[in-house]
mmCIF file of C-alpha atoms and ligand atoms in Angstrom:
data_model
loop_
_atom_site.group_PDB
_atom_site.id
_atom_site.type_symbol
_atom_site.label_atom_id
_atom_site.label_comp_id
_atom_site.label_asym_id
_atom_site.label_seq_id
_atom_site.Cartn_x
_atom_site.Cartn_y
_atom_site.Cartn_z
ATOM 1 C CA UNK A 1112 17.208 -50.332 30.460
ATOM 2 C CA UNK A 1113 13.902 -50.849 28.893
ATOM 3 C CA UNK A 1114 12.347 -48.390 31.272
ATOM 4 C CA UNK A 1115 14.786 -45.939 29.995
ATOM 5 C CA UNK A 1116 14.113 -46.907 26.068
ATOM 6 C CA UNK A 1117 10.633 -46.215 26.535
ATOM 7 C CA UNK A 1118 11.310 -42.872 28.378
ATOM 8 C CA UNK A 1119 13.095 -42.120 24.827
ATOM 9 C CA UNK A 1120 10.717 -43.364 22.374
ATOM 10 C CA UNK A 1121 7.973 -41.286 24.442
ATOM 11 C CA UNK A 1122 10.325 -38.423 23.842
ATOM 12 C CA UNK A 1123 10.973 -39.090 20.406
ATOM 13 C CA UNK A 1124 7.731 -39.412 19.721
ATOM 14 C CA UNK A 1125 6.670 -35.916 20.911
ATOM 15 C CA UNK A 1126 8.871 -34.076 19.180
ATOM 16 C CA UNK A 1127 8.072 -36.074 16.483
ATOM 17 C CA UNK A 1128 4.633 -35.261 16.853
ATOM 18 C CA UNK A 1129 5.420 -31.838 17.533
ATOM 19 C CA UNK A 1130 7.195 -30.895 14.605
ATOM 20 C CA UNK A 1131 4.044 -32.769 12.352
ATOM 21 C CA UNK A 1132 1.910 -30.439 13.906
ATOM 22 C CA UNK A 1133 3.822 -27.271 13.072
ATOM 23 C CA UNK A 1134 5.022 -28.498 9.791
ATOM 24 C CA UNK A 1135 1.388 -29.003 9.005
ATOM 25 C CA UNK A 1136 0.467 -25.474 10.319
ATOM 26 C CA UNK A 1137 3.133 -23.830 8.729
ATOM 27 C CA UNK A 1138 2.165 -25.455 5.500
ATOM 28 C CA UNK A 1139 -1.911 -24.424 5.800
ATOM 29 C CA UNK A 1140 -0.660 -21.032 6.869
ATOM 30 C CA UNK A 1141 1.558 -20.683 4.140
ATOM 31 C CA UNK A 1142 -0.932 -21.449 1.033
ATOM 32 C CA UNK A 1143 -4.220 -19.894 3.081
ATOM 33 C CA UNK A 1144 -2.149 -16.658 3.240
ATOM 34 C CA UNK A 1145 -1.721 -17.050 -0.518
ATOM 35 C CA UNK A 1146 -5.130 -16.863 -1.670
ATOM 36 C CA UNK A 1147 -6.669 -15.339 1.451
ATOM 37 C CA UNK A 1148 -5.930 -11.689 0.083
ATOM 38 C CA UNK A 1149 -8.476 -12.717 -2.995
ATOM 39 C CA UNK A 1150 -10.453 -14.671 -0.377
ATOM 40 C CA UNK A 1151 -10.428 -11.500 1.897
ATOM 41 C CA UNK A 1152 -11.377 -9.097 -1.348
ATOM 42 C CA UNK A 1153 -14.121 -11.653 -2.360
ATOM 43 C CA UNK A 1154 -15.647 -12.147 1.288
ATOM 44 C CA UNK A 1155 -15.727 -8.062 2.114
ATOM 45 C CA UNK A 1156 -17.119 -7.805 -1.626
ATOM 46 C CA UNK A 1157 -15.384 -4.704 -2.679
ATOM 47 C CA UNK A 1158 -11.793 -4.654 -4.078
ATOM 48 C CA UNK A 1159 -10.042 -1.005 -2.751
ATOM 49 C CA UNK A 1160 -7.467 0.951 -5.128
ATOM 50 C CA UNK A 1161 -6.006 3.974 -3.969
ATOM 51 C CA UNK A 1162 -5.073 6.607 -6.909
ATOM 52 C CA UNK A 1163 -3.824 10.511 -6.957
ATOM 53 C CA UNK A 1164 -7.170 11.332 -9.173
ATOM 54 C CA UNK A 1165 -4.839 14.548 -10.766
ATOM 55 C CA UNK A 1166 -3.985 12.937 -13.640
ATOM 56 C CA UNK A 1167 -5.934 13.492 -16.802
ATOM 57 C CA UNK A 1168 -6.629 10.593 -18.698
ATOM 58 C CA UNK A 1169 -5.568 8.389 -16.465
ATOM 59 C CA UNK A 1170 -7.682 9.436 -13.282
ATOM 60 C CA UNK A 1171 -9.177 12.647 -13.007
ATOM 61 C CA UNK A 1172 -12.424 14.538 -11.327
ATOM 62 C CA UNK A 1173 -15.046 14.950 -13.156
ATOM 63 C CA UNK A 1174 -18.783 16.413 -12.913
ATOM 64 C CA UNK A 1175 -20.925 13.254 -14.084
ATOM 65 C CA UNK A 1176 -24.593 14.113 -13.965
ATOM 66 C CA UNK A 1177 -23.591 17.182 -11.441
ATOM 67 C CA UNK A 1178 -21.943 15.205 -9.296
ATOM 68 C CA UNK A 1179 -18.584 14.735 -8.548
ATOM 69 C CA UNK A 1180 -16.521 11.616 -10.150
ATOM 70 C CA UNK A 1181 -13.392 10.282 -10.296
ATOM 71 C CA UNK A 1182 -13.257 8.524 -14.338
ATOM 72 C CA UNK A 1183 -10.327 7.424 -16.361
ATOM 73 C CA UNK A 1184 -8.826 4.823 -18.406
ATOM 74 C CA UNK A 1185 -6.888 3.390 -14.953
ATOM 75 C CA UNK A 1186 -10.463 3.515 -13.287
ATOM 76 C CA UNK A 1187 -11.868 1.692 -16.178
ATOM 77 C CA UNK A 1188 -8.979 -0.831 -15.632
ATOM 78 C CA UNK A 1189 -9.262 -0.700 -12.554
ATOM 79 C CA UNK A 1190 -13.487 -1.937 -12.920
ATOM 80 C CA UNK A 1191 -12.758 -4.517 -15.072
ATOM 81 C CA UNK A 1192 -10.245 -6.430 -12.306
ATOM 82 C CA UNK A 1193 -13.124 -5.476 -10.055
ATOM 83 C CA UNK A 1194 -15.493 -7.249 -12.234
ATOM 84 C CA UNK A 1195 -13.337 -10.776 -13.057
ATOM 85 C CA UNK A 1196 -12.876 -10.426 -8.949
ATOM 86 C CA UNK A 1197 -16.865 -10.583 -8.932
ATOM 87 C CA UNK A 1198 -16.687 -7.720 -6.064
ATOM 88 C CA UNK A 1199 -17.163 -3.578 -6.418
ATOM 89 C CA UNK A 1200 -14.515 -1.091 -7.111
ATOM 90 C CA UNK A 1201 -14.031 1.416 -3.995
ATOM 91 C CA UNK A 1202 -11.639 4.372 -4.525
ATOM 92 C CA UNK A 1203 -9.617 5.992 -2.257
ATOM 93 C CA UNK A 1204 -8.395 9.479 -3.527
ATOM 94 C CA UNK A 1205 -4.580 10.671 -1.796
ATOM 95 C CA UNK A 1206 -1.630 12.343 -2.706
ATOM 96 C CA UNK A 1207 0.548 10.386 -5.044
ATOM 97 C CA UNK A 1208 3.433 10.176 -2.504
ATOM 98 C CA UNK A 1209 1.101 8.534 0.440
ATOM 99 C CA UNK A 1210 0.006 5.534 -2.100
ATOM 100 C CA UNK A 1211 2.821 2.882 -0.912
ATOM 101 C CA UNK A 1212 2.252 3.518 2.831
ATOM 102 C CA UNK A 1213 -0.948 3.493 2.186
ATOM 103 C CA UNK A 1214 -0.851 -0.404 0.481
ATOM 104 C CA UNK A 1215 1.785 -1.258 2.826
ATOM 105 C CA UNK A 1216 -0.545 -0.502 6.103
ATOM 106 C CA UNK A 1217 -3.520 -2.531 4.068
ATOM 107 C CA UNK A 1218 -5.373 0.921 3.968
ATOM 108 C CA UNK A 1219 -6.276 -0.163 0.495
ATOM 109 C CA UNK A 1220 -5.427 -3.419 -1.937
ATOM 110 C CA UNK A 1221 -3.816 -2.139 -4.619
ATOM 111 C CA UNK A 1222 -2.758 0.668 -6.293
ATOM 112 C CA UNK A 1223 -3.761 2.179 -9.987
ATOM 113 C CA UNK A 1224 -2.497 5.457 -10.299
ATOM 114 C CA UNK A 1225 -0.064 5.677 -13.642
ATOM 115 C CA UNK A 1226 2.768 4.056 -11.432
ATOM 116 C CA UNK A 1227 5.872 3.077 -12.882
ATOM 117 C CA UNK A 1228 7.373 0.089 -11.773
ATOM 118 C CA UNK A 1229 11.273 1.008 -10.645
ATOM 119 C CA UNK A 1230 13.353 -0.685 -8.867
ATOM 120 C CA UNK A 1231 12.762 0.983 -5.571
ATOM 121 C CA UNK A 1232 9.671 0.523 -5.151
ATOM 122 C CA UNK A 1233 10.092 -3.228 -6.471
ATOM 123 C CA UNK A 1234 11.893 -3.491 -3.112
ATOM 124 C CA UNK A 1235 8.526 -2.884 -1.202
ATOM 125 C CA UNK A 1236 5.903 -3.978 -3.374
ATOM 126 C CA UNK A 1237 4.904 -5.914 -6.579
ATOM 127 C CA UNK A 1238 3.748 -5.058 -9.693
ATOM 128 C CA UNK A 1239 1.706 -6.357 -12.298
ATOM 129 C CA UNK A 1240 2.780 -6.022 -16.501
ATOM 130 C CA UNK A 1241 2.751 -2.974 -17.627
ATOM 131 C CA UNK A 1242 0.045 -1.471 -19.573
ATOM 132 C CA UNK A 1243 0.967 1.279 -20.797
ATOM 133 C CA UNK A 1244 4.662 3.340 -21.935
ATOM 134 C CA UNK A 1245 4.154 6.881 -22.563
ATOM 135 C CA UNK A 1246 7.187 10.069 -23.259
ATOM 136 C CA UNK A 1247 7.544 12.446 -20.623
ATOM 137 C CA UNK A 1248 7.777 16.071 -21.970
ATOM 138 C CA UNK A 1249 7.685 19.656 -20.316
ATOM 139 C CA UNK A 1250 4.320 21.897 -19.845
ATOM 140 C CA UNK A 1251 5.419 25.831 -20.216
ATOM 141 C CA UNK A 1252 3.238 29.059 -20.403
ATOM 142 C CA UNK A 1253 2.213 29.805 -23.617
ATOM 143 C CA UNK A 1254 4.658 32.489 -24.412
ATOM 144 C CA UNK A 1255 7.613 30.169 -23.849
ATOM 145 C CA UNK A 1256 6.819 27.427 -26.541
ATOM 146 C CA UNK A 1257 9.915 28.308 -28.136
ATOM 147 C CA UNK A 1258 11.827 29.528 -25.433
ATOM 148 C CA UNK A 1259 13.596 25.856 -24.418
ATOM 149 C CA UNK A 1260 14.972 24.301 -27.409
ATOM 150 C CA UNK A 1261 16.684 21.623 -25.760
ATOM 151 C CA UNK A 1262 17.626 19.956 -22.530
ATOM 152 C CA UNK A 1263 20.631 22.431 -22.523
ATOM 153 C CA UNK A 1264 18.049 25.231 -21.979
ATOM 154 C CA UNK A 1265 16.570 23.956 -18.654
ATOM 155 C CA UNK A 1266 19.769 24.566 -16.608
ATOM 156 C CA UNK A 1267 18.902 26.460 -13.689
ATOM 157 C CA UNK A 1268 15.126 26.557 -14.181
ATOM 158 C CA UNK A 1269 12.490 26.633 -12.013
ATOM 159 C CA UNK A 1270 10.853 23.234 -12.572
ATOM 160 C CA UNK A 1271 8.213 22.025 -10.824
ATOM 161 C CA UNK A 1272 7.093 17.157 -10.427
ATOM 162 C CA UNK A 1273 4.137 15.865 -8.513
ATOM 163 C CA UNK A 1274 6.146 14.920 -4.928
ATOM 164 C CA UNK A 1275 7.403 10.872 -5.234
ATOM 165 C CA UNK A 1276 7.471 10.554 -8.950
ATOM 166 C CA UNK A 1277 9.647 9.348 -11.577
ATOM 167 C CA UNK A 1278 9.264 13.488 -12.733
ATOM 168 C CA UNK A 1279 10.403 14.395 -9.347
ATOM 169 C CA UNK A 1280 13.935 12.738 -10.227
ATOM 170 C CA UNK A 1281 14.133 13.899 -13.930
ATOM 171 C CA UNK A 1282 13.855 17.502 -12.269
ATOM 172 C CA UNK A 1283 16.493 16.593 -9.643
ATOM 173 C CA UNK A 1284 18.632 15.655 -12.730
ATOM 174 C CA UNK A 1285 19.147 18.510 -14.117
ATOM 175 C CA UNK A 1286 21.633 20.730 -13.928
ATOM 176 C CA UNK A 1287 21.303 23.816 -11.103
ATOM 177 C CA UNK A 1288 17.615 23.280 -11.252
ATOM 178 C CA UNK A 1289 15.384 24.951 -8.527
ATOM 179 C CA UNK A 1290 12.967 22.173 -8.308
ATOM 180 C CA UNK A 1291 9.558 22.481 -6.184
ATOM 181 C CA UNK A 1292 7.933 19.009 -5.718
ATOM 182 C CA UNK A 1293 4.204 19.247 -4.734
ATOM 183 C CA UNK A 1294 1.477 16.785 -3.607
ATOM 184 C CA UNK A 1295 -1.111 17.221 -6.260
ATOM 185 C CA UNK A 1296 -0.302 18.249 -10.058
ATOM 186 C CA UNK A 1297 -3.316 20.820 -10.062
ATOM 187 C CA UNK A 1298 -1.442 22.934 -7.613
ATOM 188 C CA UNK A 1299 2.233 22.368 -9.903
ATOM 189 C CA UNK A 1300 -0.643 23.415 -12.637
ATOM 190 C CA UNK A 1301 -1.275 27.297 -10.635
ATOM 191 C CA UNK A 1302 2.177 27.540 -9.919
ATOM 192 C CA UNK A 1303 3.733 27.327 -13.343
ATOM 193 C CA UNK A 1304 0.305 30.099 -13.972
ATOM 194 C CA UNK A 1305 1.660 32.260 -11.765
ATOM 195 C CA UNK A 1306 4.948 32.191 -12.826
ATOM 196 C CA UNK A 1307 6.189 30.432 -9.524
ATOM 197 C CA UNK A 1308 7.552 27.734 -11.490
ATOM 198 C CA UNK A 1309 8.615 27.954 -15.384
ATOM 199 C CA UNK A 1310 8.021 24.635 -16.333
ATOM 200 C CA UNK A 1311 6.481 21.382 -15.047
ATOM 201 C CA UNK A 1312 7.802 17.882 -16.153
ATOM 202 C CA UNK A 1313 4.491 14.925 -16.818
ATOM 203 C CA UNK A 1314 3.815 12.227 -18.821
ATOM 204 C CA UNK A 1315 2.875 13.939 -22.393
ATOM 205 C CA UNK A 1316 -0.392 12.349 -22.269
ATOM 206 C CA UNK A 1317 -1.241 14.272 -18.779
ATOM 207 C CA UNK A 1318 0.905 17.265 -20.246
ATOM 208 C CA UNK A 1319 -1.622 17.310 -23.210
ATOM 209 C CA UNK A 1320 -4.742 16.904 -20.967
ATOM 210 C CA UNK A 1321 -3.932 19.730 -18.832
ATOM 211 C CA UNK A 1322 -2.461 21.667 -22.033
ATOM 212 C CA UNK A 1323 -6.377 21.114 -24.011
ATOM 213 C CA UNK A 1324 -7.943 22.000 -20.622
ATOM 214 C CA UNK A 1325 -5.937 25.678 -20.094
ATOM 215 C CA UNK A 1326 -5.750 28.878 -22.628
ATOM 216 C CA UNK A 1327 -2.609 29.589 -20.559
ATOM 217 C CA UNK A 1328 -0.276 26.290 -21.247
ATOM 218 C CA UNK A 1329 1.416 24.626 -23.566
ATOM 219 C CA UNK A 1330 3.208 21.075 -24.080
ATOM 220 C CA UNK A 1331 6.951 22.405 -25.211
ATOM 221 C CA UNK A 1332 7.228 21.046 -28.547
ATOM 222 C CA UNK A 1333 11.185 20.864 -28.274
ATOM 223 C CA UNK A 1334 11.663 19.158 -24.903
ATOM 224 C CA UNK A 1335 11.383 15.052 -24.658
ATOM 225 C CA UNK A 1336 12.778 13.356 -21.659
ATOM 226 C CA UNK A 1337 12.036 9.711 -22.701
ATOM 227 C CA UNK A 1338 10.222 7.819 -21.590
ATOM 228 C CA UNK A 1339 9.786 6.611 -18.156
ATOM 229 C CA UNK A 1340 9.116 2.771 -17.781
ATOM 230 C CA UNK A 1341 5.674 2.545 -18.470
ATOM 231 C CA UNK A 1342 2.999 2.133 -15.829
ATOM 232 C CA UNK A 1343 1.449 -1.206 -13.809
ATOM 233 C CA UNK A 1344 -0.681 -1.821 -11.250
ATOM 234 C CA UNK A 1345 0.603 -1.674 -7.234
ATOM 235 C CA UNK A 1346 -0.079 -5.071 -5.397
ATOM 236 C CA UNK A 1347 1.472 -5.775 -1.707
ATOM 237 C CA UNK A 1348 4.094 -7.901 -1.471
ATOM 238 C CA UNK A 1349 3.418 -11.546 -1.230
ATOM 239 C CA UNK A 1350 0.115 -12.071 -3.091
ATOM 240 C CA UNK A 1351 1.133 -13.648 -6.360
ATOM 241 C CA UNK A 1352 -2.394 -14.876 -6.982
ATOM 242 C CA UNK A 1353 -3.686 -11.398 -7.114
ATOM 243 C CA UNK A 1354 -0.870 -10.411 -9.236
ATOM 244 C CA UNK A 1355 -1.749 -13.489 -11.505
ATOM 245 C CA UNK A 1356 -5.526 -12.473 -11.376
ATOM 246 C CA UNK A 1357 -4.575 -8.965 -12.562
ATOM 247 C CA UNK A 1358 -2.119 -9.750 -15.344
ATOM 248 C CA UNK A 1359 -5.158 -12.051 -16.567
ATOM 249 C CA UNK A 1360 -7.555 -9.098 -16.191
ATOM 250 C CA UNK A 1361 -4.913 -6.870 -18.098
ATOM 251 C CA UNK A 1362 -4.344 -9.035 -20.905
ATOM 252 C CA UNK A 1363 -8.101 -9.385 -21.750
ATOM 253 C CA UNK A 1364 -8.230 -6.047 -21.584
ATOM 254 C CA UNK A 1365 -5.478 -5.662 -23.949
ATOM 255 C CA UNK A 1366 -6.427 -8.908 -26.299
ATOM 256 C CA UNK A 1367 -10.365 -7.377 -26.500
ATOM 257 C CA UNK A 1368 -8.946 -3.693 -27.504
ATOM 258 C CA UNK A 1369 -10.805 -1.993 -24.887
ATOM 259 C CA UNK A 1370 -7.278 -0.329 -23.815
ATOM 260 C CA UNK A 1371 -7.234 1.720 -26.475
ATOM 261 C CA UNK A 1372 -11.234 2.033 -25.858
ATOM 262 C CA UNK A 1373 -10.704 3.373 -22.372
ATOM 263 C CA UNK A 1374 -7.315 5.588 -23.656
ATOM 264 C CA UNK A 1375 -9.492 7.054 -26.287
ATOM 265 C CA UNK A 1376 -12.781 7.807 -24.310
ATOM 266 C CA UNK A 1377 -10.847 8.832 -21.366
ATOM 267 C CA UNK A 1378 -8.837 11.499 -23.363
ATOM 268 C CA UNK A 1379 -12.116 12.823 -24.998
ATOM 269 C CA UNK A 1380 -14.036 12.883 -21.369
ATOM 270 C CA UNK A 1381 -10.852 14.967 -20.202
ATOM 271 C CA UNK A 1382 -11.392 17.432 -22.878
ATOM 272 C CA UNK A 1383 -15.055 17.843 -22.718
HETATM 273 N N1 LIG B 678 4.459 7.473 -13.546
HETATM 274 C C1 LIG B 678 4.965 8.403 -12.584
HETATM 275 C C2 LIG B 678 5.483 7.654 -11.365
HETATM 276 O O1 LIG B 678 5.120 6.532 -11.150
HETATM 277 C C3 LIG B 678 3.947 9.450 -12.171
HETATM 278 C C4 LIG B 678 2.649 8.918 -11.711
HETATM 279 C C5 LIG B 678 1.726 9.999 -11.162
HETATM 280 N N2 LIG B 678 0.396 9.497 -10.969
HETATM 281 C C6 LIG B 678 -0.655 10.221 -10.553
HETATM 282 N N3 LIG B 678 -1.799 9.605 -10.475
HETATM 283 N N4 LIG B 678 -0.523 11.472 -10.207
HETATM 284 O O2 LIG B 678 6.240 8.181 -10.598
#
């Protein structure tokens, strides 16, 4: 009898012991996987966004000093969580519609690249607040400012969105459109100049950037599509301390007014 109590308290006792361990290494796991993206970022001492550097102010190429650069006011963002991090900024320059995959295999840390925070991407990956909530309007040749007075007058055009975006689904909306979804915006730019598209939906702010930069284009005056749910910063699933660190970074940005800095320099580098 006693022989056989001890036989279960020895048994007891191991699974007891058992389950402490892996409780316990659950537990470190848990909280180390927390802050180990930050930890990770910190160690390697470089922080890694991935952007779609086609989008004037926001990201764009520039010549800097005859060389080529990517600037803009999501860069400049993008330096100042860089700098509260203590590490470098690194950029990694891809089509828009390659960013998620491209955060989701760890191929970079986060993602600044005027992305709107919608519910389906929500599903694979957080965002931080967003910073910034422009319109979304229609870029047409010159000779058709007038042309399209209101949505009504789009039915059945050929409309070109950058492939993946919010635009992409305003041009699927409407009616009998021919829509023609392309990686990068500069190419949507040379169709809609050689008259293989008629019209090509942005945010107005990127509409106006490429309108200033071209003889050719125009922002339509008449056409407004709303707006589009503003624009946050990309962060993989899981790491709310690097969401946290962000949000911090964005509200200094915001509370200090260099926002509207960065909006206003960027806009003026774009037309230079
Ligand atoms: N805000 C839109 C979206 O998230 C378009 C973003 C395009 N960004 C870019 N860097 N080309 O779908």
């Amino acid at each position: 009898m006693s022989k056989k109590f001890n036989k279960h308290m020895v048994l007891i006792m191991a699974v007891l012991l058992v389950s402490l361990i892996l409780t316990a290494c659950g537990g470190s796991e848990d909280t180390s996987s927390e802050s180990s993206i930050i930890e990770a970022i910190q160690n390697s001492g470089k922080i890694v966004m991935g952007t779609s550097a086609d989008y004037p102010p926001y990201e764009f190429h520039k010549q800097i000093d005859g060389k080529d650069t990517i600037v803009g006011f999501d860069i400049d963002i993008a330096k100042e969580i860089a700098k509260d991090l203590n590490v470098e900024l690194e950029i990694k320059d891809m089509d828009f519609d390659g960013l998620l995959a491209a955060l989701e295999t760890e191929n970079v840390d986060i993602i600044v690249a005027g992305m709107t925070p919608d519910e389906e991407r929500s599903k694979s990956v957080d965002f931080s607040k967003v910073y910034y909530d422009p319109e979304q309007g229609l870029l047409v040749r010159n000779e058709d400012k007038d042309k399209y007075q209101s949505l009504d007058d789009l039915k059945g055009m050929k409309i070109g969105a950058q492939k993946g975006t919010i635009q992409e689904d305003v041009a699927n909306d409407i009616e009998d459109a021919q829509v023609k979804a392309l990686g990068k915006i500069t190419d949507l730019v040379l169709e809609l100049k050689n008259e293989k598209i008629d019209g090509l939906i942005l945010a107005i702010p990127v509409a106006e950037a490429y309108d200033k930069a071209n003889d050719d284009i125009t922002l339509s005056p008449h056409i407004d599509f709303g707006k589009e749910g503003g624009v946050a910063v990309a962060i993989k699933k899981g790491n709310d301390e690097l969401v946290d660190a962000i949000n911090s970074t964005i509200d200094r940005v915001m509370e200090e007014g260099l926002l509207d800095k960065f909006i206003q320099d960027a806009t003026a580098l774009a037309e230079e």
